[in-house]
C-alpha cells in the first residue's frame, strides 16, 4: 500500500464550510474567552486590533434592558470582530507552531485498541468512498495519535462510532428554544463614535412574558462595517426580508435605530434557526475510552443569543490544558478533564436555560429552585440598570468570569434590596 501524502495546508482565510453554517452570524467573544485566547496566544489581541478589529472598553460596550442603558461599569472589555476574522488569526498562530501539521480530510471513524483511542480514520478531502485505484492513494487512511479530540460540533458522530464498538453514550440534556436570528452588515462611518458593541435584551416580565421578544445587538467589525444581529422566538423569528429587518431595527434601542437610519446595508440578510440547547454529560459516564476527549459544541451548545459559544469552547480548551499539565497520561480516560469542563458547561447551561424558561413556548425541564432563581434574577436585572456594583457582578456572570451562583449570594441580594426598596 502506497503511503498517504497529506495535502498542502488549508487556506488561512475565513472558512465558510458546511461544518458551521452559522459562522457568518454575529458572534461575541466574551471577556473570559478573550482572556483565555490571549493566554494561549500572547499578543493576538494586538494583532487583531492592528488588522482592523475594535477593542471596546468601559462605556464603549453598551448593554440595554427594555431600552434602558444599564449602569456604567469600568471592568468590561469586548472585541469587535467577526468570527471568521478571529478564527483566521487563531489559525495563523496555530499553524506557526512547529509541531502542527494540517490534514484536509473528512472523519470516517475512530481507531480503538485495548480500551483507548489510538487514532482516527480519515478520507481525503474531495474524495468519494469508491475512489481507489492503483495509481492513487487510498480514499481512506489512518492517522495515529496519543490523544484524540472530538471538536466536530453539535453534529458530531462520535456517539455513533463509540456505540458501534460497544461503548455507552453520554446522557443528553435538551431544551427546545426555537430561536431564529439573522445578521446583516452595514457600512460604518462617523455615527456612534463611542460605541463598539451594543446589546439589547428584554427586561423582567414579572408574572408574564410578552409574546414578542426581539433581542438585538451590533458590533463594529474589522472591515469598516457594523454587524447587526436580530433574534426572535417561535413565530417571531426574523427572515431574509431586508425591509422587515430594518423595521425591526427601528423598534430596537437607539444605536440600532441610528444605524438603520444612517447606514447602508451591504449584502443580504442571513438567517439561522437554532432549535434546541443540548449538553452531553460525559462526566456522568462510568466507562469511556482513554486517549479521547470532547470539546466545544460536540459537548454542549446553548442558546446563542447569550453569546457564550466561543467563550465556552475557550474555557473547555483551558480545562484540557490544566488537565494535561497535571501530569496525567493522555492514554488514560480523561475524567479529570470531563469534570473540569462540566463546571463551565453547567454554568453556561444554568444561565441560558433559566432565562429561556421565561419564554412561554419553552416548557422545561425546570431545574431545582427555578422559581427562586427566576424571582431573584428578575430583580437583580432591574437593579443592574440602576446600580453599577450590581451590574458589575451581573456582567461578570454573563462574561463567564463568575459562576451564576454569584448572583444569588447574600451581598448581591442585599445590595439589590437596597437599590430597589431602599432597605
Coordinates of C-alpha atoms in Angstrom, one line a residue:
X1 CA 0.0 0.0 0.0
X2 CA 1.4 3.4 -1.0
X3 CA 1.9 5.7 2.0
X4 CA -0.5 8.6 2.0
X5 CA 0.9 12.1 1.4
X6 CA -1.0 14.8 3.2
X7 CA -2.3 17.7 1.1
X8 CA -1.0 21.2 1.4
X9 CA -2.1 23.3 4.3
X10 CA -5.6 24.7 4.3
X11 CA -6.1 28.3 3.3
X12 CA -5.8 30.7 6.2
X13 CA -8.9 32.7 5.3
X14 CA -12.4 32.9 6.6
X15 CA -13.6 29.4 6.0
X16 CA -17.3 29.0 5.3
X17 CA -17.7 25.3 5.1
X18 CA -20.9 23.4 6.0
X19 CA -19.5 22.4 9.4
X20 CA -20.5 25.8 10.9
X21 CA -23.3 27.3 8.8
X22 CA -23.8 30.0 11.4
X23 CA -20.2 31.2 11.1
X24 CA -21.2 34.4 9.3
X25 CA -23.7 35.4 12.0
X26 CA -22.6 38.0 14.6
X27 CA -20.6 36.3 17.3
X28 CA -19.5 37.6 20.7
X29 CA -16.1 36.9 22.3
X30 CA -17.0 37.4 26.0
X31 CA -14.4 38.8 28.4
X32 CA -13.3 35.4 29.7
X33 CA -13.0 33.9 26.2
X34 CA -10.9 36.9 25.2
X35 CA -8.7 36.4 28.2
X36 CA -8.1 32.7 27.6
X37 CA -7.3 33.2 23.9
X38 CA -4.8 35.9 24.8
X39 CA -3.3 33.5 27.4
X40 CA -2.9 30.8 24.7
X41 CA -1.5 33.2 22.1
X42 CA 0.1 36.3 23.7
X43 CA -0.2 39.4 21.7
X44 CA -3.0 38.1 19.5
X45 CA -5.3 40.9 20.6
X46 CA -2.8 43.5 19.5
X47 CA -2.5 41.7 16.1
X48 CA -6.3 41.6 15.6
X49 CA -6.6 45.3 16.5
X50 CA -3.8 46.1 14.0
X51 CA -5.8 44.1 11.5
X52 CA -8.9 46.2 12.0
X53 CA -10.7 44.8 15.0
X54 CA -12.1 47.2 17.6
X55 CA -11.4 46.7 21.3
X56 CA -14.2 48.2 23.3
X57 CA -13.7 49.2 27.0
X58 CA -16.0 50.7 29.6
X59 CA -18.8 52.7 28.1
X60 CA -17.8 51.7 24.5
X61 CA -19.6 48.5 25.3
X62 CA -23.3 49.3 26.0
X63 CA -25.9 47.0 27.4
X64 CA -29.6 47.8 27.4
X65 CA -32.6 46.2 29.1
X66 CA -36.0 47.2 27.8
X67 CA -34.4 50.1 26.1
X68 CA -32.8 51.5 29.2
X69 CA -28.9 51.8 29.2
X70 CA -27.5 49.8 32.1
X71 CA -25.5 51.3 34.9
X72 CA -21.9 52.0 33.8
X73 CA -19.0 49.7 34.8
X74 CA -15.3 50.1 34.2
X75 CA -14.3 46.5 34.2
X76 CA -15.7 45.3 30.9
X77 CA -13.8 44.6 27.6
X78 CA -15.1 43.1 24.4
X79 CA -13.6 42.6 20.9
X80 CA -15.5 43.9 17.9
X81 CA -14.6 41.5 15.1
X82 CA -16.3 38.7 13.0
X83 CA -15.9 35.1 13.9
X84 CA -14.1 34.3 10.6
X85 CA -11.6 37.1 11.4
X86 CA -10.9 35.7 14.9
X87 CA -10.7 32.2 13.5
X88 CA -8.2 33.3 10.9
X89 CA -5.9 34.9 13.5
X90 CA -6.1 31.9 15.8
X91 CA -5.5 29.5 12.9
X92 CA -2.5 31.5 11.7
X93 CA -0.9 31.3 15.2
X94 CA -1.6 27.6 15.5
X95 CA -0.1 26.9 12.0
X96 CA 3.0 28.8 13.1
X97 CA 3.7 26.1 15.7
X98 CA 6.5 23.8 14.6
X99 CA 4.7 20.6 15.6
X100 CA 1.4 21.2 13.8
X101 CA 0.5 19.5 10.5
X102 CA -2.9 20.1 8.9
X103 CA -4.9 17.3 7.3
X104 CA -7.6 18.3 4.9
X105 CA -9.9 15.3 5.3
X106 CA -13.3 14.0 6.5
X107 CA -13.5 11.9 9.6
X108 CA -14.7 8.3 8.9
X109 CA -14.2 6.7 12.3
X110 CA -12.3 6.2 15.5
X111 CA -9.4 3.8 15.9
X112 CA -9.8 1.9 19.2
X113 CA -7.4 -0.7 20.7
X114 CA -7.1 -2.0 24.2
X115 CA -9.7 0.3 25.7
X116 CA -8.4 3.5 24.3
X117 CA -8.5 5.7 21.2
X118 CA -5.2 5.3 19.2
X119 CA -6.1 7.5 16.2
X120 CA -8.7 8.3 13.6
X121 CA -9.7 7.1 10.1
X122 CA -9.9 9.8 7.5
X123 CA -11.0 10.3 3.9
X124 CA -9.0 12.7 1.8
X125 CA -10.9 16.0 1.1
X126 CA -12.9 15.8 -2.1
X127 CA -12.7 12.0 -2.4
X128 CA -15.7 9.7 -2.6
X129 CA -16.0 6.4 -0.8
X130 CA -15.3 4.5 -4.0
X131 CA -12.3 6.3 -5.3
X132 CA -9.4 3.8 -5.1
X133 CA -7.1 2.9 -7.9
X134 CA -3.6 1.5 -8.1
X135 CA -2.3 5.0 -9.2
X136 CA -3.8 7.0 -6.4
X137 CA -3.6 7.0 -2.6
X138 CA -6.4 5.0 -1.0
X139 CA -9.6 7.0 -0.2
X140 CA -9.4 6.3 3.5
X141 CA -6.3 6.3 5.6
X142 CA -5.4 6.2 9.3
X143 CA -3.7 8.8 11.5
X144 CA -2.3 7.6 14.8
X145 CA -2.5 9.7 17.9
X146 CA -1.7 9.7 21.6
X147 CA -4.8 11.9 22.2
X148 CA -7.9 12.3 20.0
X149 CA -10.0 15.5 20.5
X150 CA -13.6 15.5 19.1
X151 CA -14.3 19.1 18.1
X152 CA -16.7 18.1 15.3
X153 CA -19.5 20.3 16.6
X154 CA -23.1 19.6 17.6
X155 CA -23.5 17.1 14.7
X156 CA -20.5 15.1 15.9
X157 CA -20.7 11.4 15.1
X158 CA -18.6 10.3 18.0
X159 CA -21.5 8.7 19.8
X160 CA -22.4 6.6 16.8
X161 CA -18.8 5.5 16.4
X162 CA -18.5 4.5 20.0
X163 CA -21.8 2.7 20.1
X164 CA -20.7 0.6 17.1
X165 CA -17.8 -0.6 19.2
X166 CA -19.9 -1.4 22.3
X167 CA -19.3 1.8 24.3
X168 CA -22.1 3.6 26.1
X169 CA -23.2 7.1 25.1
X170 CA -23.2 10.1 27.4
X171 CA -26.6 11.2 28.8
X172 CA -28.0 14.2 26.9
X173 CA -30.0 17.1 28.2
X174 CA -32.1 19.1 25.8
X175 CA -34.2 22.3 25.9
X176 CA -36.1 23.3 22.9
X177 CA -35.9 27.1 22.5
X178 CA -36.9 27.5 18.8
X179 CA -34.8 30.7 18.3
X180 CA -34.3 32.4 15.0
X181 CA -31.7 35.1 14.4
X182 CA -30.4 36.9 11.4
X183 CA -27.3 39.0 10.7
X184 CA -26.8 41.9 8.2
X185 CA -23.8 44.2 7.5
X186 CA -23.9 48.0 7.2
X187 CA -21.3 50.5 6.2
X188 CA -19.7 52.2 9.2
X189 CA -18.9 55.9 9.2
X190 CA -18.7 58.6 11.9
X191 CA -22.0 57.6 13.6
X192 CA -21.8 56.1 17.1
X193 CA -18.2 57.2 17.6
X194 CA -18.1 56.0 21.2
X195 CA -19.7 52.6 20.6
X196 CA -18.0 49.3 19.7
X197 CA -20.7 46.9 20.9
X198 CA -24.4 47.5 21.9
X199 CA -26.6 44.7 23.1
X200 CA -30.3 44.9 23.9
X201 CA -32.4 42.4 25.8
X202 CA -36.0 42.4 27.1
X203 CA -36.3 43.1 30.8
X204 CA -38.0 41.1 33.6
X205 CA -41.6 40.1 32.8
X206 CA -42.9 39.7 36.3
X207 CA -45.7 37.1 36.3
X208 CA -45.9 37.1 32.5
X209 CA -43.7 37.1 29.4
X210 CA -44.6 39.2 26.3
X211 CA -45.2 37.1 23.2
X212 CA -43.0 39.4 21.2
X213 CA -39.3 39.1 22.2
X214 CA -36.8 40.7 19.9
X215 CA -33.2 40.9 21.3
X216 CA -30.7 42.8 19.1
X217 CA -27.1 43.6 19.0
X218 CA -24.5 45.4 16.9
X219 CA -20.7 45.2 16.8
X220 CA -18.1 47.1 14.9
X221 CA -16.4 44.7 12.5
X222 CA -12.9 44.6 11.1
X223 CA -13.8 45.7 7.6
X224 CA -15.3 49.1 8.3
X225 CA -18.8 47.7 8.8
X226 CA -21.4 47.3 11.5
X227 CA -22.5 43.7 12.1
X228 CA -26.1 43.7 13.3
X229 CA -28.0 40.6 14.6
X230 CA -31.7 40.4 15.5
X231 CA -33.4 37.5 17.1
X232 CA -36.9 36.2 17.8
X233 CA -38.5 33.1 19.2
X234 CA -41.1 30.8 17.7
X235 CA -43.4 32.7 15.2
X236 CA -41.3 35.9 15.6
X237 CA -38.1 34.6 14.0
X238 CA -36.6 37.0 11.5
X239 CA -36.3 36.0 7.9
X240 CA -34.4 37.3 4.8
X241 CA -36.6 40.3 4.1
X242 CA -34.5 43.5 4.2
X243 CA -37.4 45.8 4.8
X244 CA -38.6 43.7 7.8
X245 CA -35.0 43.6 9.2
X246 CA -34.8 47.4 9.0
X247 CA -38.3 47.8 10.6
X248 CA -37.2 45.5 13.5
X249 CA -34.0 47.6 14.0
X250 CA -36.1 50.7 14.2
X251 CA -38.1 49.1 17.1
X252 CA -34.9 48.4 18.9
X253 CA -32.5 50.6 21.0
X254 CA -31.0 53.9 19.9
X255 CA -27.7 52.6 18.4
X256 CA -29.5 50.1 16.2
X257 CA -32.1 52.7 15.2
X258 CA -29.3 55.1 14.2
X259 CA -27.6 52.5 12.1
X260 CA -30.9 51.7 10.4
X261 CA -31.4 55.3 9.5
X262 CA -27.9 56.5 8.6
X263 CA -26.0 53.4 7.2
X264 CA -26.3 51.4 4.1
X265 CA -27.0 47.7 4.3
X266 CA -24.4 45.7 2.3
X267 CA -25.2 42.2 1.1
X268 CA -28.1 40.0 2.1
X269 CA -29.8 39.3 5.5
X270 CA -28.6 35.9 6.6
X271 CA -31.0 34.0 8.9
X272 CA -30.3 30.9 11.0
X273 CA -32.6 28.7 13.1
X274 CA -31.4 27.3 16.4
X275 CA -33.9 24.6 17.6
X276 CA -32.6 23.4 20.9
X277 CA -29.9 23.7 23.5
X278 CA -28.1 20.5 24.2
X279 CA -25.4 19.2 26.5
X280 CA -23.8 15.8 26.7
X281 CA -22.8 14.8 30.3
X282 CA -19.6 12.8 29.7
X283 CA -18.6 13.2 33.4
X284 CA -21.6 11.0 34.3
X285 CA -20.3 8.0 32.4
X286 CA -18.5 5.2 34.3
X287 CA -16.6 3.8 31.3
X288 CA -15.0 5.7 28.5
X289 CA -12.1 5.1 26.2
X290 CA -8.7 6.5 27.2
X291 CA -6.9 8.9 24.8
X292 CA -10.2 10.6 23.9
X293 CA -11.8 14.0 24.9
X294 CA -14.7 16.1 23.6
X295 CA -14.6 19.8 23.3
X296 CA -16.8 22.7 22.0
X297 CA -20.3 22.2 20.5
X298 CA -19.7 18.4 20.5
X299 CA -20.1 18.6 24.3
X300 CA -22.6 21.5 24.7
X301 CA -24.5 24.1 22.7
X302 CA -26.6 26.7 24.4
X303 CA -28.9 29.4 23.2
X304 CA -26.6 31.7 21.1
X305 CA -28.5 34.9 22.0
X306 CA -26.3 35.0 25.1
X307 CA -23.0 34.8 23.1
X308 CA -21.4 32.1 25.2
X309 CA -20.4 29.6 22.4
X310 CA -16.8 30.8 21.6
X311 CA -16.0 31.6 25.2
X312 CA -17.3 28.2 26.4
X313 CA -15.0 26.5 23.8
X314 CA -12.1 28.5 25.0
X315 CA -12.8 27.6 28.6
X316 CA -13.0 23.9 27.7
X317 CA -9.7 24.2 26.0
X318 CA -8.3 25.8 29.1
X319 CA -9.7 22.9 31.2
X320 CA -7.9 20.4 28.8
X321 CA -4.7 22.4 29.2
X322 CA -4.9 22.2 33.0
X323 CA -5.7 18.5 32.8
X324 CA -2.7 17.6 30.6
X325 CA -0.3 19.8 32.6
X326 CA -1.3 17.9 35.8
X327 CA 0.9 15.0 34.7
X328 CA -1.7 12.5 33.8
X329 CA -1.1 10.1 30.9
X330 CA -3.0 11.1 27.7
X331 CA -3.7 7.4 27.2
X332 CA -5.9 7.2 30.3
X333 CA -9.6 8.1 30.4
X334 CA -9.8 11.9 30.9
X335 CA -12.1 12.0 33.9
X336 CA -10.3 15.0 35.3
X337 CA -10.8 17.0 32.1
X338 CA -14.5 16.0 31.9
X339 CA -15.1 17.1 35.5
X340 CA -13.4 20.4 34.9
X341 CA -15.2 21.0 31.6
X342 CA -18.5 20.1 33.3
X343 CA -18.2 23.0 35.7
X344 CA -18.0 25.7 32.9
X345 CA -20.7 23.9 30.8
X346 CA -23.0 23.7 33.8
X347 CA -22.6 27.4 34.5
X348 CA -23.4 28.3 30.9
X349 CA -26.3 25.9 30.9
X350 CA -27.8 27.3 34.1
X351 CA -27.5 30.9 32.9
X352 CA -29.1 30.3 29.5
X353 CA -31.8 27.8 30.3
X354 CA -33.0 29.8 33.4
X355 CA -33.5 32.8 31.1
X356 CA -35.0 30.7 28.3
X357 CA -37.7 29.3 30.6
X358 CA -39.2 32.8 30.8
X359 CA -40.4 32.3 27.2
X360 CA -44.0 31.0 27.0
X361 CA -43.2 28.3 24.4
X362 CA -40.3 26.8 26.4
X363 CA -41.8 24.2 28.6
X364 CA -38.9 22.8 30.6
X365 CA -37.3 20.8 32.1
X366 CA -37.3 23.2 35.1
X367 CA -34.3 23.0 37.4
X368 CA -34.5 22.7 41.1
X369 CA -35.1 26.1 42.7
X370 CA -36.3 27.6 39.4
X371 CA -38.9 29.9 41.0
X372 CA -36.4 31.5 43.3
X373 CA -33.8 31.8 40.6
X374 CA -36.3 33.5 38.3
X375 CA -37.6 35.8 41.1
X376 CA -34.1 36.8 42.1
X377 CA -32.8 37.1 38.5
X378 CA -35.6 39.5 37.6
X379 CA -34.9 41.8 40.5
X380 CA -31.1 41.7 40.0
X381 CA -31.7 42.6 36.3
X382 CA -33.8 45.6 37.4
X383 CA -31.2 46.7 39.9
X384 CA -28.4 46.3 37.4
X385 CA -29.9 49.1 35.3
X386 CA -29.7 51.4 38.3
X387 CA -26.6 50.4 40.2
X388 CA -23.0 49.9 38.9
X389 CA -22.0 47.4 41.6
X390 CA -24.9 45.1 40.9
X391 CA -24.3 45.4 37.2
X392 CA -20.6 44.6 37.6
X393 CA -21.5 41.2 39.2
X394 CA -24.2 40.7 36.6
X395 CA -21.7 41.2 33.8
X396 CA -19.1 39.1 35.5
X397 CA -21.5 36.2 35.3
X398 CA -22.6 37.0 31.7
X399 CA -19.0 37.2 30.6
X400 CA -18.3 33.8 32.4
X401 CA -15.8 35.3 34.8
X402 CA -18.0 34.2 37.7
X403 CA -20.4 31.3 38.3
X404 CA -24.2 32.1 38.2
X405 CA -24.3 31.4 41.9
X406 CA -22.6 34.7 42.5
X407 CA -25.9 36.4 41.6
X408 CA -27.7 34.8 44.5
X409 CA -25.0 35.4 47.1
X410 CA -26.1 37.4 50.2
X411 CA -24.1 40.5 49.3
X412 CA -25.6 40.9 45.8
X413 CA -29.1 40.1 47.2
X414 CA -28.7 42.7 50.0
X415 CA -27.4 45.3 47.5
X416 CA -30.3 44.6 45.2
X417 CA -32.8 45.1 48.0
X418 CA -31.2 48.4 48.9
X419 CA -31.3 49.6 45.3
X420 CA -34.9 48.6 44.7
X421 CA -36.5 49.2 48.1
X422 CA -34.0 51.4 50.0
X423 CA -33.7 49.0 52.8

